[in-house]
Structure formats: C-alpha cells, structure tokens
N, CA, C and O atoms as CSV, one atom per row, in Angstrom:
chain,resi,resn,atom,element,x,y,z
A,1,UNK,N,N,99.346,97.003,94.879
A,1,UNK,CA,C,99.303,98.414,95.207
A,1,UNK,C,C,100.687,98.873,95.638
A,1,UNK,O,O,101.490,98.279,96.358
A,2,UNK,N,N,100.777,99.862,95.141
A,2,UNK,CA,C,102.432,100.690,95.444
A,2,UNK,C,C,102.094,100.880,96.787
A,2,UNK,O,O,100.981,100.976,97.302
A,3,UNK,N,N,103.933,100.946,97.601
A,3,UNK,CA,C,103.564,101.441,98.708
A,3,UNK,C,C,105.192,102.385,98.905
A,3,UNK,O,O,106.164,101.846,98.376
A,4,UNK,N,N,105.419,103.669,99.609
A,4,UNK,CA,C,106.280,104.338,99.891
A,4,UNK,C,C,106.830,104.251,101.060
A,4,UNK,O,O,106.488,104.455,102.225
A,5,UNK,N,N,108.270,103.713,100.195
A,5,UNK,CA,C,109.098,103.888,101.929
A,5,UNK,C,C,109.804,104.679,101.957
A,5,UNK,O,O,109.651,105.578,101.130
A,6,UNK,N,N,110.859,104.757,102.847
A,6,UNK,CA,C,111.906,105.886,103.005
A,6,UNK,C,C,113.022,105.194,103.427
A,6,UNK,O,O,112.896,104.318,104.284
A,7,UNK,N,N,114.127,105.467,102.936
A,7,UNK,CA,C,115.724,104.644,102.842
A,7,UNK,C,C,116.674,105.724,103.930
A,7,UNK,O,O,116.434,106.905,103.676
A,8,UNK,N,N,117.373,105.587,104.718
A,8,UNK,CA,C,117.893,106.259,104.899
A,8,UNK,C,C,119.680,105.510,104.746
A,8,UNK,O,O,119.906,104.356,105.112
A,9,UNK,N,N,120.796,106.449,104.138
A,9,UNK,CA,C,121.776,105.803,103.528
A,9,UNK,C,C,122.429,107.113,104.092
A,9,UNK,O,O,121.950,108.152,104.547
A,10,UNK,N,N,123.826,106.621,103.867
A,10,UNK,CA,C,125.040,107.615,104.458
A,10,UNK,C,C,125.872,107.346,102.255
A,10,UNK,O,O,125.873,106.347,101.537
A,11,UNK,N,N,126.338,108.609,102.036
A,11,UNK,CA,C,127.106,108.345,100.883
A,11,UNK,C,C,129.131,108.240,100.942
A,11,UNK,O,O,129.848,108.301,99.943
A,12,UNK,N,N,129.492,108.119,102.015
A,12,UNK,CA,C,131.013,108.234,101.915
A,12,UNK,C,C,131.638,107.025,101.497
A,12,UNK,O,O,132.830,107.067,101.194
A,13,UNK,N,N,131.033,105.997,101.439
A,13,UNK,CA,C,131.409,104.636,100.679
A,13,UNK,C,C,130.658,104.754,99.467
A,13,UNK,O,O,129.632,105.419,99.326
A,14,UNK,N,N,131.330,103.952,98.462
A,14,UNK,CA,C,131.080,103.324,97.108
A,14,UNK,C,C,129.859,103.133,96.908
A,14,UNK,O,O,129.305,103.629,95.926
A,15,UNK,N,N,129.088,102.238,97.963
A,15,UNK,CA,C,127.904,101.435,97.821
A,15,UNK,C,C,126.957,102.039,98.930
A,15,UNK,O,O,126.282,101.421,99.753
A,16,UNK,N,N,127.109,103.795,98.694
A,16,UNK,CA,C,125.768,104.186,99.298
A,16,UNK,C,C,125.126,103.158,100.433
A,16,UNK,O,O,124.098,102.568,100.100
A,17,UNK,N,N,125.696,102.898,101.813
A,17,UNK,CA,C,125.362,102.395,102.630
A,17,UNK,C,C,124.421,102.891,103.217
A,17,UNK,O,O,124.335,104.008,103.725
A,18,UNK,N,N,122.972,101.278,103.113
A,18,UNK,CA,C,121.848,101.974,103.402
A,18,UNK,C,C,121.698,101.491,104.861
A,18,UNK,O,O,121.877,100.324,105.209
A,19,UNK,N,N,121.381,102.421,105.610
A,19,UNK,CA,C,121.274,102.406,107.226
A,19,UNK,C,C,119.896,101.795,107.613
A,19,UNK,O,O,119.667,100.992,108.517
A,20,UNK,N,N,119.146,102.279,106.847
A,20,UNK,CA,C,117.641,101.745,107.580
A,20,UNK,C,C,116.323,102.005,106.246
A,20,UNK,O,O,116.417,102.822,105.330
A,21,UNK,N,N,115.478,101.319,106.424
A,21,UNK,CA,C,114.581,101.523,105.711
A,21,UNK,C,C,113.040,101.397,106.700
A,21,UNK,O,O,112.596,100.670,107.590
A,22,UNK,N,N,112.656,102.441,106.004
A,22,UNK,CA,C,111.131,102.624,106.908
A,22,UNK,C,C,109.699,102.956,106.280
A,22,UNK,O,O,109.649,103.860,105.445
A,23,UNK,N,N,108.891,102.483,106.527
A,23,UNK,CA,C,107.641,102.793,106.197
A,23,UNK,C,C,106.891,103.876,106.467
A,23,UNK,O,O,105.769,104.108,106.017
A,24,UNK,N,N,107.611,104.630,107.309
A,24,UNK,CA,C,106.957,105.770,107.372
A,24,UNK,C,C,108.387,106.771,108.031
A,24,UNK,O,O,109.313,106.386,108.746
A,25,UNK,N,N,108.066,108.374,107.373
A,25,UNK,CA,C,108.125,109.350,107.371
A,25,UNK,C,C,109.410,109.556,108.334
A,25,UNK,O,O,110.619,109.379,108.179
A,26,UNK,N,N,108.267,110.196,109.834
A,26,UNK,CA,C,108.621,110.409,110.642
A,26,UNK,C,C,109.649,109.573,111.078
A,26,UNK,O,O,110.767,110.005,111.359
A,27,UNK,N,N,109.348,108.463,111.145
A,27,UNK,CA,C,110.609,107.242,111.778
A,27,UNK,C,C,111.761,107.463,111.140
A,27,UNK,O,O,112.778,107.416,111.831
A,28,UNK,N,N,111.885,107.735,109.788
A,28,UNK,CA,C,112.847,107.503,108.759
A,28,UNK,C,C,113.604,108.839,109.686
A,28,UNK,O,O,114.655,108.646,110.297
A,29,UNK,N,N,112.803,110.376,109.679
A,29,UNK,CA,C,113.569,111.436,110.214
A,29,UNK,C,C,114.242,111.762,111.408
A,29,UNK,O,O,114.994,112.692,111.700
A,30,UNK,N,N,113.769,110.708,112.092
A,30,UNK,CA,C,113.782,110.515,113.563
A,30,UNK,C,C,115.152,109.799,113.745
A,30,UNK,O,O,115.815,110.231,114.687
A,31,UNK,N,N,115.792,108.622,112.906
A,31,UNK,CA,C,116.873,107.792,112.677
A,31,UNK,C,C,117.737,108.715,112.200
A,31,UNK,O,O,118.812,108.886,112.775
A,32,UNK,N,N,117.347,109.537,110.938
A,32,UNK,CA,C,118.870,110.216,110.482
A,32,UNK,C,C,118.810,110.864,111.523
A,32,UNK,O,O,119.602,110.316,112.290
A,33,UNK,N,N,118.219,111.932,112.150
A,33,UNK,CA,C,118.768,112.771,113.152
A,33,UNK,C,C,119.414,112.223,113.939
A,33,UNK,O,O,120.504,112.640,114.332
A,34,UNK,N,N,118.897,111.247,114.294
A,34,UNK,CA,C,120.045,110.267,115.354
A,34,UNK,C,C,120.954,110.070,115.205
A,34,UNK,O,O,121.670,110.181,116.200
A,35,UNK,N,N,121.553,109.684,114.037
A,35,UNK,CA,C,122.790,108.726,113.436
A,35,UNK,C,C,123.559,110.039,112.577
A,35,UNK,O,O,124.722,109.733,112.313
A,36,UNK,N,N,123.317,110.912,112.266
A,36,UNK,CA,C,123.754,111.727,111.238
A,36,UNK,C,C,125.170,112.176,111.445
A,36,UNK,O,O,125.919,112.421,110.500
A,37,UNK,N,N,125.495,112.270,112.618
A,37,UNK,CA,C,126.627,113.093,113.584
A,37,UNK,C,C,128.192,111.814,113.260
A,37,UNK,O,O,129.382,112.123,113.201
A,38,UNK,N,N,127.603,110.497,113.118
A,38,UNK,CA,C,128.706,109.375,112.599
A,38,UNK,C,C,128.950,109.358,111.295
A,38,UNK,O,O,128.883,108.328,110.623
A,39,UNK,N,N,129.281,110.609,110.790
A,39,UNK,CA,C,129.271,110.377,109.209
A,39,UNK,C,C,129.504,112.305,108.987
A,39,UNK,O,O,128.686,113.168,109.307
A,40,UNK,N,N,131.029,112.534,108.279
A,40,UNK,CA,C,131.298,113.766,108.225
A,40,UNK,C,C,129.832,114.688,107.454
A,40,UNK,O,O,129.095,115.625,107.763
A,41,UNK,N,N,130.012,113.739,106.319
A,41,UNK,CA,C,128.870,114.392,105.105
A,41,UNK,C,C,126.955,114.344,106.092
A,41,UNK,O,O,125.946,114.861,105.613
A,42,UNK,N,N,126.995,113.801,107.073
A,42,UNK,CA,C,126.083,113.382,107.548
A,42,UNK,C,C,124.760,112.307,106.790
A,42,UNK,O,O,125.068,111.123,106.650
A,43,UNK,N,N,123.563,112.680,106.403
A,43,UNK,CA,C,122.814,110.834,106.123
A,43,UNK,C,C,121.900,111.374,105.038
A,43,UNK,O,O,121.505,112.527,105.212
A,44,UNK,N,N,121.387,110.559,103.648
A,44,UNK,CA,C,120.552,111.264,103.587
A,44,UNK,C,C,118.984,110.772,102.999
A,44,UNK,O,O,119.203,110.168,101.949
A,45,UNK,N,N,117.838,110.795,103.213
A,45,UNK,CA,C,116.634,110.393,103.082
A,45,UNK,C,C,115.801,110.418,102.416
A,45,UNK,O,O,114.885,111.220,102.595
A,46,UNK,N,N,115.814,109.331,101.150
A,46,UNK,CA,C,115.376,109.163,100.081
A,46,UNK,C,C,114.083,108.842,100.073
A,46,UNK,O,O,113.959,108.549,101.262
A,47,UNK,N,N,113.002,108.678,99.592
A,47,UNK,CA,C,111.539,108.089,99.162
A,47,UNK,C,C,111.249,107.091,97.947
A,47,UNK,O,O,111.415,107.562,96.822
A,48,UNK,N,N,110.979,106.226,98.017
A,48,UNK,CA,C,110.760,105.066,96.567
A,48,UNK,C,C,109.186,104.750,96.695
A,48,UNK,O,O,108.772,104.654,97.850
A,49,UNK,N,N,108.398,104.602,95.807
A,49,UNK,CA,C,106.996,103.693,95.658
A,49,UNK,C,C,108.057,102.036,95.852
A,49,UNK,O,O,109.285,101.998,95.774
A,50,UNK,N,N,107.328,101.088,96.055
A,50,UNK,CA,C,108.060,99.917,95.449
A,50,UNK,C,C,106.481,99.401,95.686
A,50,UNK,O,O,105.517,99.909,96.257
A,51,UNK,N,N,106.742,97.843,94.794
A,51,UNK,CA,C,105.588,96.895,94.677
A,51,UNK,C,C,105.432,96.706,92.951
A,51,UNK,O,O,104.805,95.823,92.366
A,52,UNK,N,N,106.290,97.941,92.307
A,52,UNK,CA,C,106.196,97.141,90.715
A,52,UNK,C,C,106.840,95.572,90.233
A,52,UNK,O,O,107.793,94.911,90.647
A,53,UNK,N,N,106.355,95.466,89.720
A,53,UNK,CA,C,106.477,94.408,88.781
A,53,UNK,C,C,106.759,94.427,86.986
A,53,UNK,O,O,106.049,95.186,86.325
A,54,UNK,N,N,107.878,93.512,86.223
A,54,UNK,CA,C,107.792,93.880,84.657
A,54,UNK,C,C,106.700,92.968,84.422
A,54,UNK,O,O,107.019,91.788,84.570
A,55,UNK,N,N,105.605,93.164,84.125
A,55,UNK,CA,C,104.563,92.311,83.376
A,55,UNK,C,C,103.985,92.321,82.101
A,55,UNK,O,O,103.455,93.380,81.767
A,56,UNK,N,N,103.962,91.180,81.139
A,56,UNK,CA,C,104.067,91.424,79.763
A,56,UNK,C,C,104.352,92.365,78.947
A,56,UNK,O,O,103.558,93.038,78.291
A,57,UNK,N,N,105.886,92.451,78.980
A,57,UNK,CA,C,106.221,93.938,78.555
A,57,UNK,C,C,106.214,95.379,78.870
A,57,UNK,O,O,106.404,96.274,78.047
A,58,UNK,N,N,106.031,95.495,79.846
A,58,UNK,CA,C,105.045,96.377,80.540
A,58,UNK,C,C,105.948,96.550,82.378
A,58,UNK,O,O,106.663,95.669,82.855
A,59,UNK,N,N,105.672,97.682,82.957
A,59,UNK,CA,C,105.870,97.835,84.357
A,59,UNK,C,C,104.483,98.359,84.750
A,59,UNK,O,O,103.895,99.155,84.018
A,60,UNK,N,N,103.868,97.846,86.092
A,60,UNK,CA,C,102.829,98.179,86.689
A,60,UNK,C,C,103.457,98.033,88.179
A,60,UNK,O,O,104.599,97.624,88.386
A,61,UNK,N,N,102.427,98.477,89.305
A,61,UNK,CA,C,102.441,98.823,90.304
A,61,UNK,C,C,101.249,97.716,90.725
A,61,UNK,O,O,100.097,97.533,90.330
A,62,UNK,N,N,101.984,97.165,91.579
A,62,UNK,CA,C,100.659,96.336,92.542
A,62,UNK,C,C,101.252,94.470,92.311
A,62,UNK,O,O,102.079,93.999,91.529
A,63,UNK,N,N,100.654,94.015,93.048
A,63,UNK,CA,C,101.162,92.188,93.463
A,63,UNK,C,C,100.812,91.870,91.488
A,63,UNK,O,O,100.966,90.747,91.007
C-alpha cells in the first residue's frame, strides 16, 4: 500500500538538500516554518506516495 510523505528541502545547493522527511502534514509545516529563516530563498515542501515497486514490467504500489 502507498503511503504519503512530505520532504522538506532547502534549494540553494546543487543537490536540493533535504532537511527532513515526515509522515505527516502538519509536522512537515511546522519544521519549515521553523527552519525557513536559515536559507535566503527560504524551504520548500514537497509530497511523494512511495511504496512502489518495478514488478514484471510493470510499476505498482504496495510491498
């Protein structure tokens, strides 16, 4: 089963430095607000499903 997290990353380096990753929402919004002020461009808070898999040719969602 897919499940959604939330990334939170600053972009002024190359490699999109990711600060934190969270399982939920609120937490994720709660961190950039915190941290946002160390970073001119400030932070910003992405959403992914993850839990796919390539299976016989194929991408599905779930173990």
């Amino acid at each position: 089963m897919a499940q959604r997290i939330w990334i939170v990353q600053h972009d002024e380096s190359p490699d999109n430095t990711v600060l934190g990753v969270f399982d939920d929402e609120t937490a994720a919004d709660r961190f950039a607000k915190e941290v946002q002020d160390r970073w001119t461009n400030g932070v910003l808070i992405a959403s992914h499903e993850i839990g796919y898999r390539y299976d016989a040719g194929s991408y599905r969602f779930g173990p």
